[in-house]
Short mmCIF file of C-alpha atoms in Angstrom, two decimals:
data_model
loop_
_atom_site.label_atom_id
_atom_site.label_comp_id
_atom_site.label_asym_id
_atom_site.label_seq_id
_atom_site.Cartn_x
_atom_site.Cartn_y
_atom_site.Cartn_z
CA MET A 1 -4.80 -6.84 9.83
CA VAL A 2 -3.64 -6.96 6.53
CA THR A 3 -0.48 -9.25 5.10
CA TYR A 4 0.84 -9.73 2.14
CA ALA A 5 2.82 -13.06 1.03
CA GLU A 6 3.99 -15.00 -1.83
CA GLY A 7 1.37 -13.46 -4.50
CA LYS A 8 -1.52 -13.53 -1.55
CA LEU A 9 -3.25 -11.02 0.60
CA SER A 10 -4.50 -12.32 3.68
CA PHE A 11 -7.10 -10.33 6.08
CA SER A 12 -7.87 -11.14 9.72
CA CYS A 13 -9.23 -9.86 13.26
CA GLU A 14 -10.22 -11.07 16.31
CA THR A 15 -13.96 -12.25 16.15
CA GLU A 16 -13.49 -15.92 14.95
CA GLY A 17 -15.55 -17.16 11.56
CA ALA A 18 -15.85 -13.57 10.50
CA GLU A 19 -15.80 -12.78 6.84
CA PHE A 20 -14.00 -10.12 5.05
CA VAL A 21 -15.44 -8.21 2.51
CA THR A 22 -13.21 -6.27 -0.07
CA ASP A 23 -13.49 -3.78 -2.16
CA ILE A 24 -10.31 -3.39 -4.92
CA THR A 25 -9.53 -0.45 -7.12
CA SER A 26 -6.28 0.53 -9.30
CA ASN A 27 -6.09 3.90 -11.62
CA ASP A 28 -5.30 1.30 -14.41
CA PHE A 29 -8.67 -0.28 -14.22
CA LYS A 30 -10.30 2.20 -17.15
CA LYS A 31 -10.74 2.97 -20.63
CA HIS A 32 -7.56 4.39 -22.41
CA TYR A 33 -7.23 6.25 -25.68
CA ASP A 34 -3.63 7.10 -25.78
CA ALA A 35 -1.14 5.53 -27.90
CA GLU A 36 0.37 4.74 -24.42
CA ILE A 37 -0.44 3.71 -21.06
CA GLU A 38 1.36 4.43 -17.53
CA LEU A 39 0.82 1.31 -15.50
CA SER A 40 0.56 2.84 -11.47
CA ALA A 41 0.65 -1.05 -10.48
CA THR A 42 -1.12 0.47 -7.44
CA TYR A 43 -4.13 -1.43 -5.61
CA ASN A 44 -6.18 0.62 -3.14
CA ILE A 45 -8.10 -1.61 -1.08
CA LYS A 46 -11.06 -1.44 1.57
CA VAL A 47 -11.25 -4.55 3.99
CA PHE A 48 -13.97 -4.83 7.04
CA ALA A 49 -14.81 -7.83 8.62
CA THR A 50 -18.47 -9.00 9.21
CA LYS A 51 -20.11 -11.57 10.83
CA ALA A 52 -23.63 -12.39 11.64
CA ASN A 53 -24.97 -11.00 15.35
CA CYS A 54 -21.88 -8.77 15.15
CA GLU A 55 -20.97 -5.26 14.46
CA ASN A 56 -18.89 -4.85 11.92
CA SER A 57 -15.08 -3.79 12.09
CA ASP A 58 -13.87 -0.76 10.94
CA THR A 59 -12.91 -0.42 7.41
CA VAL A 60 -8.64 -0.81 7.12
CA ASN A 61 -7.41 0.82 4.05
CA VAL A 62 -4.11 -0.52 2.32
CA ALA A 63 -1.84 0.11 -0.86
CA LEU A 64 -0.54 -2.66 -2.60
CA VAL A 65 2.01 -0.71 -4.46
CA TRP A 66 4.73 -2.51 -7.56
CA VAL A 67 7.78 -0.55 -7.15
CA GLU A 68 10.79 -1.12 -10.43
CA ASN A 69 13.55 -2.92 -8.52
CA GLY A 70 17.03 -1.78 -9.51
CA ASP A 71 19.13 -4.60 -9.14
CA VAL A 72 20.66 -5.48 -11.93
CA ASN A 73 23.65 -8.36 -12.36
CA GLU A 74 26.37 -6.25 -13.91
CA ASP A 75 27.30 -9.08 -15.70
CA THR A 76 24.58 -10.31 -17.63
CA GLY A 77 22.63 -6.99 -17.47
CA VAL A 78 19.26 -9.24 -16.41
CA ILE A 79 17.21 -7.59 -13.41
CA SER A 80 16.68 -10.43 -11.19
CA VAL A 81 13.31 -8.69 -9.64
CA PRO A 82 11.60 -6.89 -11.92
CA ALA A 83 8.89 -5.40 -9.27
CA ALA A 84 8.50 -6.00 -5.94
CA PRO A 85 5.21 -5.95 -3.70
CA VAL A 86 5.50 -3.23 -0.98
CA LEU A 87 1.90 -2.83 0.92
CA VAL A 88 1.46 0.69 2.91
CA GLN A 89 -1.13 0.07 5.45
CA GLY A 90 -2.52 3.17 7.71
CA ASN A 91 -3.95 2.22 11.34
CA GLY A 92 -5.06 4.99 13.79
CA GLY A 93 -2.77 7.90 12.75
CA VAL A 94 -0.17 5.77 12.44
CA LEU A 95 1.61 4.12 8.94
CA SER A 96 3.50 0.87 8.76
CA VAL A 97 5.16 0.08 4.97
CA SER A 98 6.37 -3.17 4.74
CA GLY A 99 8.03 -4.62 1.87
CA VAL A 100 11.00 -1.89 1.08
CA ALA A 101 14.54 -2.48 0.94
CA LYS A 102 16.55 -1.67 4.44
CA GLY A 103 17.51 2.05 4.92
CA THR A 104 14.94 3.26 2.29
CA ASP A 105 13.50 6.44 3.67
CA VAL A 106 9.89 7.10 3.87
CA VAL A 107 8.22 10.36 3.83
CA VAL A 108 4.76 11.58 4.73
CA TYR A 109 3.22 14.32 3.33
CA THR A 110 0.02 16.14 3.33
CA ILE A 111 -2.32 16.32 0.47
CA SER A 112 -0.95 20.10 -0.07
CA GLY A 113 2.75 19.14 -0.07
CA THR A 114 4.06 19.45 3.86
CA GLU A 115 6.10 17.38 5.43
CA VAL A 116 4.25 15.21 8.43
CA ALA A 117 7.00 12.66 9.01
CA ARG A 118 9.70 10.40 7.92
CA SER A 119 11.68 7.22 9.15
CA THR A 120 13.93 5.08 7.48
CA ALA A 121 13.20 1.17 6.92
CA THR A 122 14.56 -1.56 9.48
CA ASN A 123 14.76 -5.10 8.35
CA GLY A 124 12.02 -4.23 5.22
CA THR A 125 9.57 -2.21 7.34
CA ALA A 126 8.88 1.59 8.26
CA THR A 127 6.33 2.67 10.88
CA ILE A 128 5.55 6.12 11.52
CA SER A 129 3.24 8.04 13.82
CA THR A 130 1.69 10.73 11.72
CA GLY A 131 0.04 12.29 14.48
CA LEU A 132 -3.30 13.21 12.31
CA GLN A 133 -6.72 12.15 12.49
CA SER A 134 -7.78 8.43 10.80
CA GLY A 135 -9.09 8.62 7.85
CA THR A 136 -6.80 11.31 6.44
CA ILE A 137 -5.67 10.89 3.15
CA VAL A 138 -1.41 11.38 2.71
CA VAL A 139 1.23 10.78 0.22
CA VAL A 140 3.07 8.51 1.34
CA LYS A 141 7.06 8.93 -0.77
CA PHE A 142 9.51 6.06 -0.77
CA GLY A 143 12.50 5.20 -3.01
CA ASN A 144 11.01 7.00 -6.35
CA LYS A 145 7.33 6.10 -5.62
CA SER A 146 4.73 8.12 -4.39
CA VAL A 147 1.28 6.86 -3.33
CA LYS A 148 -1.84 8.12 -1.88
CA VAL A 149 -4.09 6.38 1.17
CA ARG A 150 -6.05 6.85 3.99
CA ILE A 151 -4.55 6.37 7.56
#
């Protein structure tokens, strides 16, 4: 399981004493040759647990996405929190999107653009059963942000 709180990613599994092997990538981490760079602030995270004399766990794929927060104080014009983290996690065809505002529509699409499923976030989380096979890559849209993830 992967969770995000207070600026830290945390990993857990049922095997006591397991170590976690993590690979984090982002499209922002490359050379740029333009006068402008668009930062997606999306981190694609793969992690699995390992322990001597035990079989490695399945690899979990999640996306940690920073989304612009539109909460502007009308009196001061200051944005209270410029960006907020959203964790998108797939588990056996079920997607969990946490960190979104209550009432946010979350829509899952195939890579070809066909809508698969949708849900509305309650208590900051939307859980969506996609009916797709584990390992399928989908596009998840919430608010004005879209991210590709492997479920």
